[in-house]
Short mmCIF file of C-alpha atoms in Angstrom, two decimals:
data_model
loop_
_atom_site.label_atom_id
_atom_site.label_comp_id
_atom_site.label_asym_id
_atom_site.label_seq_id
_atom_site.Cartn_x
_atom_site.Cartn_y
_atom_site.Cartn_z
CA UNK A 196 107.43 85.53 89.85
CA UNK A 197 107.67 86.88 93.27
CA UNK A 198 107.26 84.33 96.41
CA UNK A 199 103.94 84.43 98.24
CA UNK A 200 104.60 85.04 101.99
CA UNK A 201 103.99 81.37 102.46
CA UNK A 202 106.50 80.08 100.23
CA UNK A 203 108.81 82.46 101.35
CA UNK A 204 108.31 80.38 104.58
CA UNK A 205 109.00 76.93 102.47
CA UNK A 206 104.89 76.17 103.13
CA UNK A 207 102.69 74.90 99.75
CA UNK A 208 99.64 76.15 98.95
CA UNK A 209 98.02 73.08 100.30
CA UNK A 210 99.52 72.95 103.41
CA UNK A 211 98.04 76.91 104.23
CA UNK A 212 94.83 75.44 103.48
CA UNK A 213 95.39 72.56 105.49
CA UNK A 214 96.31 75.61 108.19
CA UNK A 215 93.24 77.28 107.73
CA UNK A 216 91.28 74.12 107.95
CA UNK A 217 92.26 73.36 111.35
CA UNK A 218 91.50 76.79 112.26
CA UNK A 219 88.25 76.72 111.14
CA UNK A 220 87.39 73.13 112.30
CA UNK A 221 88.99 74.49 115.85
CA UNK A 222 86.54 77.85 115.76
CA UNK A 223 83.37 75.62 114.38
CA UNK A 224 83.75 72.74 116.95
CA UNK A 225 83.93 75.29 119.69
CA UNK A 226 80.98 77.39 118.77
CA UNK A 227 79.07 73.94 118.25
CA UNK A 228 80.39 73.14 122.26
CA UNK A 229 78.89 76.21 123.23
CA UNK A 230 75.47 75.56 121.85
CA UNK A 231 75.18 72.36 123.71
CA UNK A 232 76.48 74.10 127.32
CA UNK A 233 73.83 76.60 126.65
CA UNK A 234 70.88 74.18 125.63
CA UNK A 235 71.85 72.06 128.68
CA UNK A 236 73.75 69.13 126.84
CA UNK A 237 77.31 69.24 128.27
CA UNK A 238 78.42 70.97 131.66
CA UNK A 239 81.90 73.14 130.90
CA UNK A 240 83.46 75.14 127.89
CA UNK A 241 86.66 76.96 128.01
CA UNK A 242 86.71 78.38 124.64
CA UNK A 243 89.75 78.26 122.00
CA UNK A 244 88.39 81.30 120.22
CA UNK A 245 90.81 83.74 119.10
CA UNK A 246 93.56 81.83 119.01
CA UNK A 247 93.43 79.26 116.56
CA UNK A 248 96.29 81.43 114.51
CA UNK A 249 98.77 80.79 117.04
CA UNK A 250 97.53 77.59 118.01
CA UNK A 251 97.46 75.66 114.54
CA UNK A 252 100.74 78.12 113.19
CA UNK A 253 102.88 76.43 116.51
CA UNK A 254 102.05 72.99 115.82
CA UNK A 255 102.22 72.76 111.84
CA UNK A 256 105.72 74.64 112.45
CA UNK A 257 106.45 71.51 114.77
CA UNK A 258 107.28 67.67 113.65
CA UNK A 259 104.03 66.23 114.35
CA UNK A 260 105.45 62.50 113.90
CA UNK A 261 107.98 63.09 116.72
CA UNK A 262 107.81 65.89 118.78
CA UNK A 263 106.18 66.16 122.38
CA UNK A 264 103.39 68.46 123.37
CA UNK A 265 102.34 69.38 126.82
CA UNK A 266 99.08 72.04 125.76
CA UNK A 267 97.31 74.25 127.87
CA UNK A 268 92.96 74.21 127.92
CA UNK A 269 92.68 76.35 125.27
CA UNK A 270 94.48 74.96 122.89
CA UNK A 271 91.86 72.53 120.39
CA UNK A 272 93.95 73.89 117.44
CA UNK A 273 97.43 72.47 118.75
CA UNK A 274 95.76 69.01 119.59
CA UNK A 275 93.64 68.94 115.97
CA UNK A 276 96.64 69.78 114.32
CA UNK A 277 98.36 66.53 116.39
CA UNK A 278 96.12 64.02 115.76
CA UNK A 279 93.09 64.05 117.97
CA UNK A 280 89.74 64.12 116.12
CA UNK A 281 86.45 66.32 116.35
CA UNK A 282 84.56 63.18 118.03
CA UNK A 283 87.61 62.25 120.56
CA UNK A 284 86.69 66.46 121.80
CA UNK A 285 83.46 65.48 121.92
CA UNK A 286 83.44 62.50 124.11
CA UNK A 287 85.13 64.63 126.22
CA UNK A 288 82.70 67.80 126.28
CA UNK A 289 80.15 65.06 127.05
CA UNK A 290 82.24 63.50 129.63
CA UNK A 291 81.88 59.55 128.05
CA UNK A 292 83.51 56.46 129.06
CA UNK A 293 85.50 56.91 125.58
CA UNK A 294 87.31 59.76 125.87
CA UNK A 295 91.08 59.25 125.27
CA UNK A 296 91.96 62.22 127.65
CA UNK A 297 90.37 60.86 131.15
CA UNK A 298 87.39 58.69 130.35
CA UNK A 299 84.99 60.81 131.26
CA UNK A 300 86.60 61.83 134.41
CA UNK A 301 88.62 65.39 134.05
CA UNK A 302 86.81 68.47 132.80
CA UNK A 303 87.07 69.31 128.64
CA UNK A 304 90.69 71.18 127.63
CA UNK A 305 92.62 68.62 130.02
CA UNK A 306 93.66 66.66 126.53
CA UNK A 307 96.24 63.86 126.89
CA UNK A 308 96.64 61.27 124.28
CA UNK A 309 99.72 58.43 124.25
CA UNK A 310 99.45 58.05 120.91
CA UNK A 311 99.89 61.77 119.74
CA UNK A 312 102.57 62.16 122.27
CA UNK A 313 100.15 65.08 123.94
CA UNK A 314 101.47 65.00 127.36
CA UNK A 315 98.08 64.50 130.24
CA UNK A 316 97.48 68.54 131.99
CA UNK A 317 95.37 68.55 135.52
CA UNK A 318 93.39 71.33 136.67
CA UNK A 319 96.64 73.48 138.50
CA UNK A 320 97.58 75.94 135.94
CA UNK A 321 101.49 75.77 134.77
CA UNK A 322 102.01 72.22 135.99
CA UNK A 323 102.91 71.45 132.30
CA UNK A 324 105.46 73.40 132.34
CA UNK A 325 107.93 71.30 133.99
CA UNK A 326 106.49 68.10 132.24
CA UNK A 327 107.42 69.88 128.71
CA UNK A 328 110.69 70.21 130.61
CA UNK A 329 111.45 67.01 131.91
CA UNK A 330 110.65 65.56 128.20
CA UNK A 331 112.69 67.72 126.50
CA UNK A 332 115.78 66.34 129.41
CA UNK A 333 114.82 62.93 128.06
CA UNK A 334 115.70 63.57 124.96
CA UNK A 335 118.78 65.40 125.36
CA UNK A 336 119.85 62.37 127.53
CA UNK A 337 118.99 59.92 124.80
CA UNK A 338 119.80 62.13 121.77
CA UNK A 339 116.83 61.79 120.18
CA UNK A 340 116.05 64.87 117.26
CA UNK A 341 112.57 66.16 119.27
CA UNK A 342 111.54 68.71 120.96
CA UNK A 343 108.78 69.31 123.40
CA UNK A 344 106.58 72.14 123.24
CA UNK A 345 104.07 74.05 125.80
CA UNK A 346 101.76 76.34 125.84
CA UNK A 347 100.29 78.68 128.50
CA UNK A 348 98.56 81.50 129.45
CA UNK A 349 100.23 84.85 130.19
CA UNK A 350 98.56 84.08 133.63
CA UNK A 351 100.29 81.01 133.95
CA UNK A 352 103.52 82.81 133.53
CA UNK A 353 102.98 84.11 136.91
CA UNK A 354 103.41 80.83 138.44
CA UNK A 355 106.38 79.29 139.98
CA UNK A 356 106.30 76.44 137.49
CA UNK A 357 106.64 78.62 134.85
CA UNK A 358 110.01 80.20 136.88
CA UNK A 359 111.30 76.36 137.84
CA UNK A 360 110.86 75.00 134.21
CA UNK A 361 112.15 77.78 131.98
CA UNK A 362 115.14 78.41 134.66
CA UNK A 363 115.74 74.55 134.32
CA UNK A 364 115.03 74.42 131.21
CA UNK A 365 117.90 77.03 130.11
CA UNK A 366 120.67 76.01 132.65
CA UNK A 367 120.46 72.62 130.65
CA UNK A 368 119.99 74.28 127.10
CA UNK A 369 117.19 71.72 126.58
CA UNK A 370 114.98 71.30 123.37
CA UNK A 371 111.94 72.88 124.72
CA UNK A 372 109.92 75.67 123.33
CA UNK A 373 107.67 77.43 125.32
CA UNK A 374 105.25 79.36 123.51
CA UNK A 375 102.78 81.92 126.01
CA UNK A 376 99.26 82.73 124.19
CA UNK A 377 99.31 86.18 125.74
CA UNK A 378 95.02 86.72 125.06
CA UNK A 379 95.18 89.92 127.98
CA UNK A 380 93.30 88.65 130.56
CA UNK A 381 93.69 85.85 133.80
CA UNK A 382 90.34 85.04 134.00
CA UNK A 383 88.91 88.64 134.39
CA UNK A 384 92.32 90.30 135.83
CA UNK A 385 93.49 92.46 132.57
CA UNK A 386 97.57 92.41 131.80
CA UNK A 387 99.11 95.54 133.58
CA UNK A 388 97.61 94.13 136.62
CA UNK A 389 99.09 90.74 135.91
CA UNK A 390 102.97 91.99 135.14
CA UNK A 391 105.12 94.32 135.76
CA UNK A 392 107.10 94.14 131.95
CA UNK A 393 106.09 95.34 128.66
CA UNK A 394 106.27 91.79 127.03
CA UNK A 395 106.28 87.87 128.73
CA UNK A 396 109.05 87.44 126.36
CA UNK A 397 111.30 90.26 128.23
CA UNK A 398 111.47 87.53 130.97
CA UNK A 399 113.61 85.12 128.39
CA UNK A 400 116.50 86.92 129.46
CA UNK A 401 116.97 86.14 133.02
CA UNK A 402 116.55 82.39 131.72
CA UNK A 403 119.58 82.62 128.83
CA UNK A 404 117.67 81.99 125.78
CA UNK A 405 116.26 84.11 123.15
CA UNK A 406 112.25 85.55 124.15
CA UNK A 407 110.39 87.14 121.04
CA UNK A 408 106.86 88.69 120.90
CA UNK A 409 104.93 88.17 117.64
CA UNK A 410 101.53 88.87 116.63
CA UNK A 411 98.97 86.13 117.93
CA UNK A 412 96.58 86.53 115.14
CA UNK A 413 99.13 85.80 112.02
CA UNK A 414 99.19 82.17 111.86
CA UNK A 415 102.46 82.55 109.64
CA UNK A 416 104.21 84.70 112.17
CA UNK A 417 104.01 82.22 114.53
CA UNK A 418 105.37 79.31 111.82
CA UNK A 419 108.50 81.15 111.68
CA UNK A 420 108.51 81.55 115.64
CA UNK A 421 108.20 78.78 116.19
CA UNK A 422 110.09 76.65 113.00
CA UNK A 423 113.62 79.08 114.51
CA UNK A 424 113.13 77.83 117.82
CA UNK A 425 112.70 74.55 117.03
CA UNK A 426 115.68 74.73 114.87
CA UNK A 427 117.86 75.97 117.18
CA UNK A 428 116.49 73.35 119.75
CA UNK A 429 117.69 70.49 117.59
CA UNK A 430 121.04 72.35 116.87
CA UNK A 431 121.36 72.26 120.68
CA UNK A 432 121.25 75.86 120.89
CA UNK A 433 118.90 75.10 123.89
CA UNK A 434 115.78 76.52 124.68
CA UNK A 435 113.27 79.52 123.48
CA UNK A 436 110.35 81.82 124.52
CA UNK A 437 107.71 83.10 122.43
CA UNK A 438 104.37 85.11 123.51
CA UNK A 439 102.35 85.20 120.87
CA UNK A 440 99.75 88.40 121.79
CA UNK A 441 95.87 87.03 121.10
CA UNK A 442 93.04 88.44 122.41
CA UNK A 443 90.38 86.00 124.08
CA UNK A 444 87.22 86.52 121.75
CA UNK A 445 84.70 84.70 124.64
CA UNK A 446 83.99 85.11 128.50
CA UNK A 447 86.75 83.38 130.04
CA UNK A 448 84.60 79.70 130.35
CA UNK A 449 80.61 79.08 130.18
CA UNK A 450 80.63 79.69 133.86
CA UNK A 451 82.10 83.39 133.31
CA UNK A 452 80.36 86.76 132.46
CA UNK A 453 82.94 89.10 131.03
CA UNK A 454 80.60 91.91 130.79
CA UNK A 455 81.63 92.42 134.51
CA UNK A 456 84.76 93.26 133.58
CA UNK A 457 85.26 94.44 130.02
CA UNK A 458 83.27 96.67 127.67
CA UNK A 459 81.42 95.11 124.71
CA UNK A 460 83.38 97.75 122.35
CA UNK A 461 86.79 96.12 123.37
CA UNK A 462 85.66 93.21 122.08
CA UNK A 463 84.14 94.24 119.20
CA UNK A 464 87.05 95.63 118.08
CA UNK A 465 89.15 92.68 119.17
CA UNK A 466 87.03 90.81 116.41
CA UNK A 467 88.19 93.41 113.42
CA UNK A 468 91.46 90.80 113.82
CA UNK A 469 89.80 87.86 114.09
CA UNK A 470 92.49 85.27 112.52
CA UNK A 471 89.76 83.21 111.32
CA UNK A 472 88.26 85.95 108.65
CA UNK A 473 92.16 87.33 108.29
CA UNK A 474 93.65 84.23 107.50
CA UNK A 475 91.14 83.68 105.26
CA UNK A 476 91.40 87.10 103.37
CA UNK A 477 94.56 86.01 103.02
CA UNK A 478 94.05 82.88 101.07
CA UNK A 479 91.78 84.37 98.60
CA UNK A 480 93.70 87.12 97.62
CA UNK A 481 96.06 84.48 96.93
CA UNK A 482 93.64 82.69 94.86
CA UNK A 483 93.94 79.76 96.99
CA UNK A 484 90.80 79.44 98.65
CA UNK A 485 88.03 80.13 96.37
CA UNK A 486 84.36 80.27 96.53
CA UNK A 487 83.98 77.04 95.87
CA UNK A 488 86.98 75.84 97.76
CA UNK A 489 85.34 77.68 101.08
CA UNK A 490 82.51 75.91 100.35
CA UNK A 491 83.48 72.74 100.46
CA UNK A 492 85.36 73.54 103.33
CA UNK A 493 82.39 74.76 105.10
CA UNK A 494 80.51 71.51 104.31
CA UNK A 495 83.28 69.23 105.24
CA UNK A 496 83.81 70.82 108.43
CA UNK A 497 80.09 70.75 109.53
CA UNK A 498 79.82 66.86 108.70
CA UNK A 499 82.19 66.20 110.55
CA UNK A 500 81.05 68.34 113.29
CA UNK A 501 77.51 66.84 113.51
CA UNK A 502 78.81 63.42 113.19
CA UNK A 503 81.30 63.94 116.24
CA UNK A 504 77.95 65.19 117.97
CA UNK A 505 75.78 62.44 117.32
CA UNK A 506 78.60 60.04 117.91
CA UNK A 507 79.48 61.34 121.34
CA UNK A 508 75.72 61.97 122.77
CA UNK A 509 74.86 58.87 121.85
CA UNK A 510 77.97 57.12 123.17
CA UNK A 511 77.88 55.10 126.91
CA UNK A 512 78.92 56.49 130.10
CA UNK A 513 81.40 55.02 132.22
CA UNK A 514 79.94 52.49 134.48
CA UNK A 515 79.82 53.89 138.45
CA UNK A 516 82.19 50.90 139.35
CA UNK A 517 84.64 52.79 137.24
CA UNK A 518 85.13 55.82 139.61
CA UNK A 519 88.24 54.16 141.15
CA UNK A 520 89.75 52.83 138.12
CA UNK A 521 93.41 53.84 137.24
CA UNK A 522 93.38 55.68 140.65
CA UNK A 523 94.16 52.29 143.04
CA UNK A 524 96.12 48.87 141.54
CA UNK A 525 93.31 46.57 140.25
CA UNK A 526 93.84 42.97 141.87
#
């Protein structure tokens, strides 16, 4: 019997599905996000949409026991995938005293969680870059089998972080893998007036390690991108680069209008390769996820979903006495 594409990647049937789970959960939890911006409910969305297939491909190619993530705001698949739940996002999008990324205090897509080993972002863009670094020095130093992994925007590559970290990063030959979710626009600046270079990964070069492009939207692709790199990062072949080319599916944030900037057609067509309906196709031709498989998907997902809603509007604010806390030492 010839191999399925999956197991020609060493992945079981189940563990697709569990891929296109996350996806899903990451596409429905987002859309949910947006209806409560819109009806007033919670302040901010920066959407994940579009690039759940890279997302959730990275991080189920990655050892999710072990290794060290340092994610960018977009990226609700990489932290589902990791451990954080649909009502831990929601605290967040409703700015409670619960949330495990900043109490309440930093605006949603700043994720940071001890316990997943998801490394704390701010507001700068790139900053994480030479966290990811600096973790993946640690372990060199103490010969520990991890890696570290962030993620960016192709924007972000701009930055000097991104220059500092990766340079760093490959003078050392550390176990870091930075992966660039390449979605074609910096906010509303489109990519030839971003960089200069065909590809973000053309820039690997100058750094000495190997920079690969792959498609964005094939959530297996980026597996095997990302399962080589981190293979060659615990042989202590150092370092890699991968852009995995998206395409952003929403206005840049709730407090963007892309119709300023892009046509309505671009999108439209942008959504023919919508990962989330591709993937999908995928599975049932497969005969892995069948009608009644996708529905009890579907109802899974949207318990869960209205649960983590309920739970989180309903959940207390951080007291005003709190502003200060973790900010100046607490006699």
């Amino acid at each position: 019997m010839t191999k399925k594409r999956h197991q020609e990647l060493g992945l079981t049937d189940e563990q697709v599905l569990e891929m296109y789970k996350t996806m899903l959960l990451a596409r429905k939890l987002d859309e949910r996000m947006w209806l409560l911006n819109r009806s007033g409910k919670i302040p901010f969305v920066i959407s994940c949409q579009g690039q759940e297939a890279a997302q959730v491909g990275a991080a189920f190619a990655l050892n999710r026991k072990e290794d060290y993530i340092a994610p960018y705001y977009r990226d609700m698949g990489v932290v589902l995938a990791f451990g954080m739940t649909a009502k831990e996002l929601m605290l967040s999008a409703f700015a409670k005293a619960d949330d495990p990324n900043s109490g309440g205090r930093q605006m949603p897509g700043h994720f940071g969680q001890k316990k997943n080993r998801i490394l704390s972002g701010s507001s700068p863009v790139t900053t994480q870059v030479p966290h990811a670094v600096g973790v993946a020095l640690a372990a060199k130093m103490e010969k520990k089998d991890v890696v570290s992994f962030v993620t960016l925007g192709e924007g972000s590559s701009n930055q000097g972080d991104f220059h500092e970290g990766l340079n760093f990063a490959g003078v050392h030959k550390l176990p870091v893998i930075t992966m660039v979710e390449n979605n074609k626009y910096a906010i509303s600046v489109p990519y030839d007036r971003q960089v200069a270079s065909n590809n973000i990964a053309d820039r690997a070069q100058g750094y000495g390690m190997p920079g690969v492009t792959i498609d964005g939207n094939d959530p297996l692709a980026v597996y095997q991108a990302v399962k080589e790199a981190r293979n060659r990062a615990i042989r202590g072949e150092g370092p890699s680069l991968i852009e995995a080319v998206c395409y952003r599916l929403t206005a840049h944030s709730s407090d963007d209008d892309d119709r300023t900037y892009r046509e309505k057609g671009e999108v439209e067509e942008a959504k023919k390769n919508d990962s989330v309906i591709t993937f999908a196709s995928y599975l049932k031709e497969n005969e892995i996820l069948t009608d009644s498989v996708e529905q009890r998907l579907n109802d899974e997902i949207t318990k869960i979903i209205n649960e983590a809603t309920d739970f989180a509007e309903n959940a207390a604010y951080a007291e005003a006495e709190d502003t200060l806390k973790y900010v100046y030492e607490e006699k």
